[in-house]
Coordinates of C-alpha atoms and ligand atoms in Angstrom, one line a residue:
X1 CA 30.4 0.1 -1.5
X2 CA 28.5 -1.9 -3.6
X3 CA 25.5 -4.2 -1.6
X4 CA 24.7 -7.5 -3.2
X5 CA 21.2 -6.7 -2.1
X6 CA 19.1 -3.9 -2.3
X7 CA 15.5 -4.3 -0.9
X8 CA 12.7 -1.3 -2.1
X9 CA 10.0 -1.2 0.5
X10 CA 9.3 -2.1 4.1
X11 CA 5.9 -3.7 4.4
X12 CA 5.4 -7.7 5.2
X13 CA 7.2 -8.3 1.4
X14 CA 10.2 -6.4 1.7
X15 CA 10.9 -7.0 5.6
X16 CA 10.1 -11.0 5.3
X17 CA 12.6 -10.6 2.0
X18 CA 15.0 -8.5 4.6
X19 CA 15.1 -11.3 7.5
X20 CA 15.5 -14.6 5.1
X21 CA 18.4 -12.6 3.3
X22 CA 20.4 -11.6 6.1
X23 CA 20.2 -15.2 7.4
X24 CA 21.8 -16.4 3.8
X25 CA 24.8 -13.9 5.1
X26 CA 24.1 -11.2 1.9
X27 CA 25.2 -7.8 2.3
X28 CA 21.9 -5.9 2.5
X29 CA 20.2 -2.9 2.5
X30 CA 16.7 -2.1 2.7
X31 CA 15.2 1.3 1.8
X32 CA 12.0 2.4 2.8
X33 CA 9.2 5.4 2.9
X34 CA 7.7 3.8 6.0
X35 CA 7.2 0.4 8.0
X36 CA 4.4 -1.9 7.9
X37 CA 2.9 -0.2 4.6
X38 CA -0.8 -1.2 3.9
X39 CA -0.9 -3.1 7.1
X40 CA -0.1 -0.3 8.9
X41 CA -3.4 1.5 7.7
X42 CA -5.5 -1.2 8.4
X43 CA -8.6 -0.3 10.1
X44 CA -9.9 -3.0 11.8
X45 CA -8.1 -5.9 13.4
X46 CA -6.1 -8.6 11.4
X47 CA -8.1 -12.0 11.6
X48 CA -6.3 -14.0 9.0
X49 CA -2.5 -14.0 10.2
X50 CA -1.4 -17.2 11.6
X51 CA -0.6 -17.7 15.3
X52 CA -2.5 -13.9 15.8
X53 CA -6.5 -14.5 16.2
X54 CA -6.8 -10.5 16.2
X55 CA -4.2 -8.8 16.0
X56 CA -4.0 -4.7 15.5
X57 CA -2.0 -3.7 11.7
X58 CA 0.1 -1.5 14.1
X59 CA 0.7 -3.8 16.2
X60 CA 1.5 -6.5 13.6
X61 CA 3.8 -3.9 11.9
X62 CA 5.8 -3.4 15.0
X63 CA 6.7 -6.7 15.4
X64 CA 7.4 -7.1 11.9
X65 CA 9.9 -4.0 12.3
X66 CA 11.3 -5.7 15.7
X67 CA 12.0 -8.6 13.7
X68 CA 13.9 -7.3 10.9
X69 CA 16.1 -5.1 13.4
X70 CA 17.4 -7.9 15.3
X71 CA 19.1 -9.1 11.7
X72 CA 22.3 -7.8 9.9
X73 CA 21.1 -5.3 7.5
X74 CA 21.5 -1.7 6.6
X75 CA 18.1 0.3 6.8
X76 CA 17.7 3.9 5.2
X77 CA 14.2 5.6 5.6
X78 CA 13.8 7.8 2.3
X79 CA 11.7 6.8 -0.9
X80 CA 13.8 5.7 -4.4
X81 CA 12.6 7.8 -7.8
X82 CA 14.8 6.1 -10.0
X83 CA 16.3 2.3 -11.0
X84 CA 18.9 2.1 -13.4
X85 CA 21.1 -0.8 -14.7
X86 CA 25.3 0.1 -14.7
X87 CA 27.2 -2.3 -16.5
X88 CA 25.7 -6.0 -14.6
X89 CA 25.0 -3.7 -11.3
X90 CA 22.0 -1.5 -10.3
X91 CA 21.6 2.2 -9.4
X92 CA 19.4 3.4 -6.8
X93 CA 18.5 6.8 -6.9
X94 CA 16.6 8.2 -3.7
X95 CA 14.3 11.2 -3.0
X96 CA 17.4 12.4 -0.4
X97 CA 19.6 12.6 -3.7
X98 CA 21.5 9.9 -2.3
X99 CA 22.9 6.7 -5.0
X100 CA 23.3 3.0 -3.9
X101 CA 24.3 0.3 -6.2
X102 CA 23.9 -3.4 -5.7
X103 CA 23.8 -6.3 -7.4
X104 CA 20.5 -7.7 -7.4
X105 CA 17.2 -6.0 -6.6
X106 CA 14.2 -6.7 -4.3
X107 CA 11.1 -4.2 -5.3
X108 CA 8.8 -4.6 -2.5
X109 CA 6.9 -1.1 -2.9
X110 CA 3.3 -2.4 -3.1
X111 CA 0.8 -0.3 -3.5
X112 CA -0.3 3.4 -3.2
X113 CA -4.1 4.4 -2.6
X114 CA -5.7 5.3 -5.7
X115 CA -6.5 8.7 -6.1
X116 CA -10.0 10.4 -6.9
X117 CA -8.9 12.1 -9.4
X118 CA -11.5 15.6 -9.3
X119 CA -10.9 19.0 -8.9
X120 CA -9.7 19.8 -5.6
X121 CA -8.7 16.7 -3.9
X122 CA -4.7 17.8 -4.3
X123 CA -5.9 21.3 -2.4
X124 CA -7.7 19.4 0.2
X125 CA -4.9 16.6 0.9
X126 CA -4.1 17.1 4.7
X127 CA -6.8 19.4 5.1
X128 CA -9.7 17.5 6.1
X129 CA -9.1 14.9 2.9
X130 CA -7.3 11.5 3.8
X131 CA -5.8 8.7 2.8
X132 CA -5.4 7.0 5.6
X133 CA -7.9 6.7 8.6
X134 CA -6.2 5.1 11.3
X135 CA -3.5 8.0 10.5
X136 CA -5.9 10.8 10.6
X137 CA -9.2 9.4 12.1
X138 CA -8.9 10.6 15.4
X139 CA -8.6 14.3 14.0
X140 CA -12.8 14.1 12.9
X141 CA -13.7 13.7 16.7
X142 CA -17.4 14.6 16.8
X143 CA -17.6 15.4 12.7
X144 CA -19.6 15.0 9.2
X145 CA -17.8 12.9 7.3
X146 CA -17.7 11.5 4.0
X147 CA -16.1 7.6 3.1
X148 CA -15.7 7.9 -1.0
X149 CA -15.8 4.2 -1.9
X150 CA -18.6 0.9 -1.1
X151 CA -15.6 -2.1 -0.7
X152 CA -14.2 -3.7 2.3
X153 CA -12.2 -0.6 2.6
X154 CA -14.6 1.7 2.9
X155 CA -16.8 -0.1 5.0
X156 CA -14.1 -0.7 7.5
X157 CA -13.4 2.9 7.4
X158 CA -16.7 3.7 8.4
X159 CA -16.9 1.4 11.3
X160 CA -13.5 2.9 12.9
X161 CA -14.7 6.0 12.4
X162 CA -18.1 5.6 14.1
X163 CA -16.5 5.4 17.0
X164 CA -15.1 9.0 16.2
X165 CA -17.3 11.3 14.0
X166 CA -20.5 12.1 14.3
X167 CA -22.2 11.2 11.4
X168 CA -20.3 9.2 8.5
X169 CA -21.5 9.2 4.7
X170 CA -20.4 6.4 2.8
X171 CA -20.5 7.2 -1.0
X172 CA -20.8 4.2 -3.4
X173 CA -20.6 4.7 -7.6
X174 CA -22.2 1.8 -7.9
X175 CA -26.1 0.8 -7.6
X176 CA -25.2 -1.7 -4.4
X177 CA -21.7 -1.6 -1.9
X178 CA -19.3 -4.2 -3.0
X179 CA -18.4 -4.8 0.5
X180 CA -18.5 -8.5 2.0
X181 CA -22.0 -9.7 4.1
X182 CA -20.2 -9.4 7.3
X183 CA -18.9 -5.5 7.0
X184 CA -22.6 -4.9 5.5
X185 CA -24.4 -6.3 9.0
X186 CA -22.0 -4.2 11.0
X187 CA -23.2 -1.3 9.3
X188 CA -26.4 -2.0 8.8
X189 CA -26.7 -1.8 13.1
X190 CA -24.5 1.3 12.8
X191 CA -27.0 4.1 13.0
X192 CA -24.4 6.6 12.4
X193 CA -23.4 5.3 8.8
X194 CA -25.6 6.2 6.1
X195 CA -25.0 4.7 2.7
X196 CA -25.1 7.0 -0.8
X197 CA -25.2 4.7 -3.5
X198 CA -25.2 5.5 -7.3
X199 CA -23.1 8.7 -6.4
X200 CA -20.0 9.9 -8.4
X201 CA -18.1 12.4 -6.9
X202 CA -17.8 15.4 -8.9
X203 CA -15.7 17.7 -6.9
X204 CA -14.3 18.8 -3.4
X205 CA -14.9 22.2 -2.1
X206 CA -14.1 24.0 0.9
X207 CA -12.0 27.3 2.7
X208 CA -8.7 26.5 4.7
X209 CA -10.5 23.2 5.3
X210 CA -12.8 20.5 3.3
X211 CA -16.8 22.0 3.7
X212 CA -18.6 20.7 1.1
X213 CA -19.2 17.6 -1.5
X214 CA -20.6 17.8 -4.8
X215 CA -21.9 14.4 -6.5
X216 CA -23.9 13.4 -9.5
X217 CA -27.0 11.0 -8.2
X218 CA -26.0 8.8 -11.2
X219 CA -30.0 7.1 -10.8
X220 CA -32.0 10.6 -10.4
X221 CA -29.3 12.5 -13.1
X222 CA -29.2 15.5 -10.6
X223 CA -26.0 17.2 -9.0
X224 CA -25.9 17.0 -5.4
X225 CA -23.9 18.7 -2.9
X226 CA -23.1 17.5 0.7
X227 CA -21.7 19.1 3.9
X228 CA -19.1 17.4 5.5
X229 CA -15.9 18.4 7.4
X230 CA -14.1 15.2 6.1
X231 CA -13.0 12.7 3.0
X232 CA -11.4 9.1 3.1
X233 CA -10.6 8.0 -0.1
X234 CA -10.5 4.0 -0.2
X235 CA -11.7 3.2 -4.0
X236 CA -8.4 0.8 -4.1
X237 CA -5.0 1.2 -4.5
X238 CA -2.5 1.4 -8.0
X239 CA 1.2 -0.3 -7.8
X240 CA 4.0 1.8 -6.7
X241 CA 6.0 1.3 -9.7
X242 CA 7.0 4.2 -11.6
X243 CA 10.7 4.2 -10.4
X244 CA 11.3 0.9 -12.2
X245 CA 9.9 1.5 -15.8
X246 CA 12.3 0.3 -18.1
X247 CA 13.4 -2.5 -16.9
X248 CA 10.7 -4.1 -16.2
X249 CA 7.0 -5.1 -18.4
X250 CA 3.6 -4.5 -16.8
X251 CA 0.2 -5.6 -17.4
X252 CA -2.6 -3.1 -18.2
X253 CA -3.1 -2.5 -14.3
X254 CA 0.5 -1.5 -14.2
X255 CA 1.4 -4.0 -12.4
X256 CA 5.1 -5.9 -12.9
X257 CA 5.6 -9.0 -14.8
X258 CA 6.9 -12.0 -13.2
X259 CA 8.2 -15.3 -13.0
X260 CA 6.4 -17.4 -10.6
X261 CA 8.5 -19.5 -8.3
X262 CA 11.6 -17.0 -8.5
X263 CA 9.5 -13.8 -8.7
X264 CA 12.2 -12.5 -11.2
X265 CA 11.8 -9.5 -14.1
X266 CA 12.6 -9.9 -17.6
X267 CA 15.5 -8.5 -16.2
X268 CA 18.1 -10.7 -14.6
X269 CA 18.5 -10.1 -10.9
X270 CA 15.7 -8.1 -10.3
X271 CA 12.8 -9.4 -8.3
X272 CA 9.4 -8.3 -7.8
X273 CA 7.1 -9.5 -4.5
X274 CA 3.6 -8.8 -3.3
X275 CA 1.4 -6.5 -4.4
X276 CA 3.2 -4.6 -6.8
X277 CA 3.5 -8.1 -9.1
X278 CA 0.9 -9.8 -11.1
X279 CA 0.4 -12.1 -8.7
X280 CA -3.3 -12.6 -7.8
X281 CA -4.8 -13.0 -4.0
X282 CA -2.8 -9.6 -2.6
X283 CA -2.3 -10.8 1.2
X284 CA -0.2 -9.7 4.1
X285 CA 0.7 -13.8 3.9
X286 CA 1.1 -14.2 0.2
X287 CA 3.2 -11.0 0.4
X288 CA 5.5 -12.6 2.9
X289 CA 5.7 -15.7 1.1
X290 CA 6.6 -14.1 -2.2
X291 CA 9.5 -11.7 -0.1
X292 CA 10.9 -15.4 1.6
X293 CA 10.9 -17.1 -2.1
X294 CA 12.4 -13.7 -3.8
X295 CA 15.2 -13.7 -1.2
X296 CA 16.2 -17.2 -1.7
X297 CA 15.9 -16.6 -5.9
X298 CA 18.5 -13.6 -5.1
X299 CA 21.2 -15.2 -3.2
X300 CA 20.8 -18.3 -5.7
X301 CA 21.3 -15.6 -8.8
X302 CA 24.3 -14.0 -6.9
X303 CA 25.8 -17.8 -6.1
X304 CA 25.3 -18.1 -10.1
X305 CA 27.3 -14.4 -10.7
X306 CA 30.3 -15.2 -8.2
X307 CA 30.7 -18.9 -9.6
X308 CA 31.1 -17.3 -13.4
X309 CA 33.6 -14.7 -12.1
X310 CA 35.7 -17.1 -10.6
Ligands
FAD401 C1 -7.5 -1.3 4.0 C2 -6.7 -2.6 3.8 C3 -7.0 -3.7 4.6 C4 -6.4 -4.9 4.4 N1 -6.7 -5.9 5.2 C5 -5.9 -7.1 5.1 C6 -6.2 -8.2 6.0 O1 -7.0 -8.1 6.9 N2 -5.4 -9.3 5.9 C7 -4.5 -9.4 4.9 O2 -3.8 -10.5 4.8 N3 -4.2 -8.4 4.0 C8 -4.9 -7.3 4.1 N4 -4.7 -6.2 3.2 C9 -3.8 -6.4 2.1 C10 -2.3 -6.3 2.6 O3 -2.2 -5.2 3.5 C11 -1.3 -6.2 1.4 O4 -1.6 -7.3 0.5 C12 0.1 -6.2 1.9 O5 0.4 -5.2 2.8 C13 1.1 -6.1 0.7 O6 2.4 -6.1 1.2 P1 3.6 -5.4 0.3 O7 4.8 -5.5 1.2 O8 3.6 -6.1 -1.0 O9 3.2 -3.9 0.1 P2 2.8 -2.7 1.0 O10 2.1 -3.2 2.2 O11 2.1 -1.8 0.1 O12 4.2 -2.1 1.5 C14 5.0 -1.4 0.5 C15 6.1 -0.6 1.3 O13 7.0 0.0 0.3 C16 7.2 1.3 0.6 N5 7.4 2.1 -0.6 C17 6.5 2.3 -1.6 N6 7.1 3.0 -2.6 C18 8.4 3.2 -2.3 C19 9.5 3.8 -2.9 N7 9.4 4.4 -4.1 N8 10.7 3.9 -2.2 C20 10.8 3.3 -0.9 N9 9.8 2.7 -0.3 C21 8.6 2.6 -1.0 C22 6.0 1.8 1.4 O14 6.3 2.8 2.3 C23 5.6 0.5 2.2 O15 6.3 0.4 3.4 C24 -5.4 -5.0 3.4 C25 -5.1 -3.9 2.6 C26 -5.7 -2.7 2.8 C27 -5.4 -1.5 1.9

């Protein structure tokens, strides 16, 4: 069977590019690692999503999910490694080992957290060292913990989790936080929190679990070590992109080339929405907008394809 639509990720791009496309009657399916994506991991409340004065990202993703079930549209859970053009169709090449072909693409994938990059942070993954804190939060109940990173992020990090650990370090490269005013009064009051700044993270250490930090105070040049049972990593995130190289040019942040209005590739019939595009202002709104616009582009390019076959 071959779909006229395949969408590649389920956060607010890919499912907003999901519900507008079934209702143009496409034959659709939409493959995804997880629901909800970055909104899911969201630490504090939404503010800033119409018709929702605060509303939870797991909450917000579980109406989005609700949403896109009630249209006509095939679903898979599983992650896609490859994209390949066959003839004027596409291949999709999953994780699973399973193929789908379609004729115009939706990449929705956003964006991955970015990693730390130092020795022993792949060791440490799932053992005390996290992506993710409303995922893994409530497992640091009572605990020393470390937030590696001084934006928004971070700082929202560190408030969820003062309400779990017992201390929380926040480390910060750079000589001041980057975090907005209003995160930096919160913490400020937070007695609990307790701000590194000028420290790069040198490397992770630890048994079975993370037990110790080791960081260069960048202003006193001296190598300092730190006992914590934890690590959240939020220094920002890279574009999920690496199963459509080929097809599609990037710009030096790896993220893909677009056109605006249609949100189309260099190549024909594939789109690219939210934050894995160029596009500036990465939003759970602008993100939606883009998936809306991108799903209207796709059934006017497959309008285009049936009236020159016929
Ligand atoms: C900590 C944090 C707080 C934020 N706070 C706010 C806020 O308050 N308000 C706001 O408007 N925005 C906020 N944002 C930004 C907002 O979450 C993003 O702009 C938005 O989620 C982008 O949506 P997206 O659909 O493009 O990508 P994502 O949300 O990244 O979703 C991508 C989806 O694709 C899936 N995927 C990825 N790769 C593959 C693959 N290879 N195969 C299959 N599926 C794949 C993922 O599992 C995920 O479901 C925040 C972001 C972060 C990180």
């Amino acid at each position: 069977m071959i779909y006229d639509l395949i969408i590649i990720g389920g956060g607010p791009a890919g499912i907003t590019a999901g519900i507008y496309a079934s209702r143009r009657k496409l034959n659709i399916l939409l493959i995804t690692k997880g629901f909800g994506g970055q909104m899911a991991r969201k630490a504090v409340s939404i503010e800033n999503y119409p018709g929702f004065e605060e509303i939870s990202g797991a909450e917000l993703t579980q109406k989005f999910e609700k949403h896109l079930r009630k249209q006509k549209i095939d679903i898979e859970r599983d992650e896609v490694v490859k994209l390949k053009k066959v003839g004027s169709n596409f291949l999709v090449l999953t994780q699973s080992k399973n193929r789908f072909e379609a004729k115009a693409i939706i990449v929705a994938s956003g964006a991955d957290p970015r990693p730390l990059e130092v020795p022993g942070e792949k060791k440490f993954i799932g053992r005390g060292l996290s992506y993710c804190v409303v995922c893994d939060g409530p497992l640091f109940s009572n605990k020393t913990v470390a937030v590696i990173g001084g934006g928004n992020s971070a700082f929202e990090t560190a408030i969820f989790l003062s309400k779990i650990a017992k201390k929380i370090y926040i480390l910060e490269y750079g000589a001041e936080a980057k975090a907005d005013e209003e995160n930096q009064e919160i913490v400020k009051k937070l007695k609990k929190i307790e701000i590194i700044t000028d420290a790069a993270l040198k490397e992770i250490q630890g048994d079975k679990f993370v037990n110790l930090i080791i960081y260069q105070d960048r202003k006193a040049k001296k190598t300092k070590k730190l006992k914590v049972e934890g690590i959240f990593v939020e220094i920002g995130s890279q574009p999920a992109t690496s199963f459509v190289k080929g097809l599609v040019d990037f710009n030096e942040r790896d993220e893909i080339k677009v056109e605006f209005e249609t949100y189309q590739t260099k190549t024909p019939g594939l789109f690219a929405v939210g934050d894995v595009n160029v596009g500036q202002y990465k939003q759970i709104i602008t993100a939606c907008g883009e998936g809306a616009k991108a799903a209207l582009s796709a059934y006017g390019y497959l309008q285009k394809l049936r009236n020159q076959k016929n």
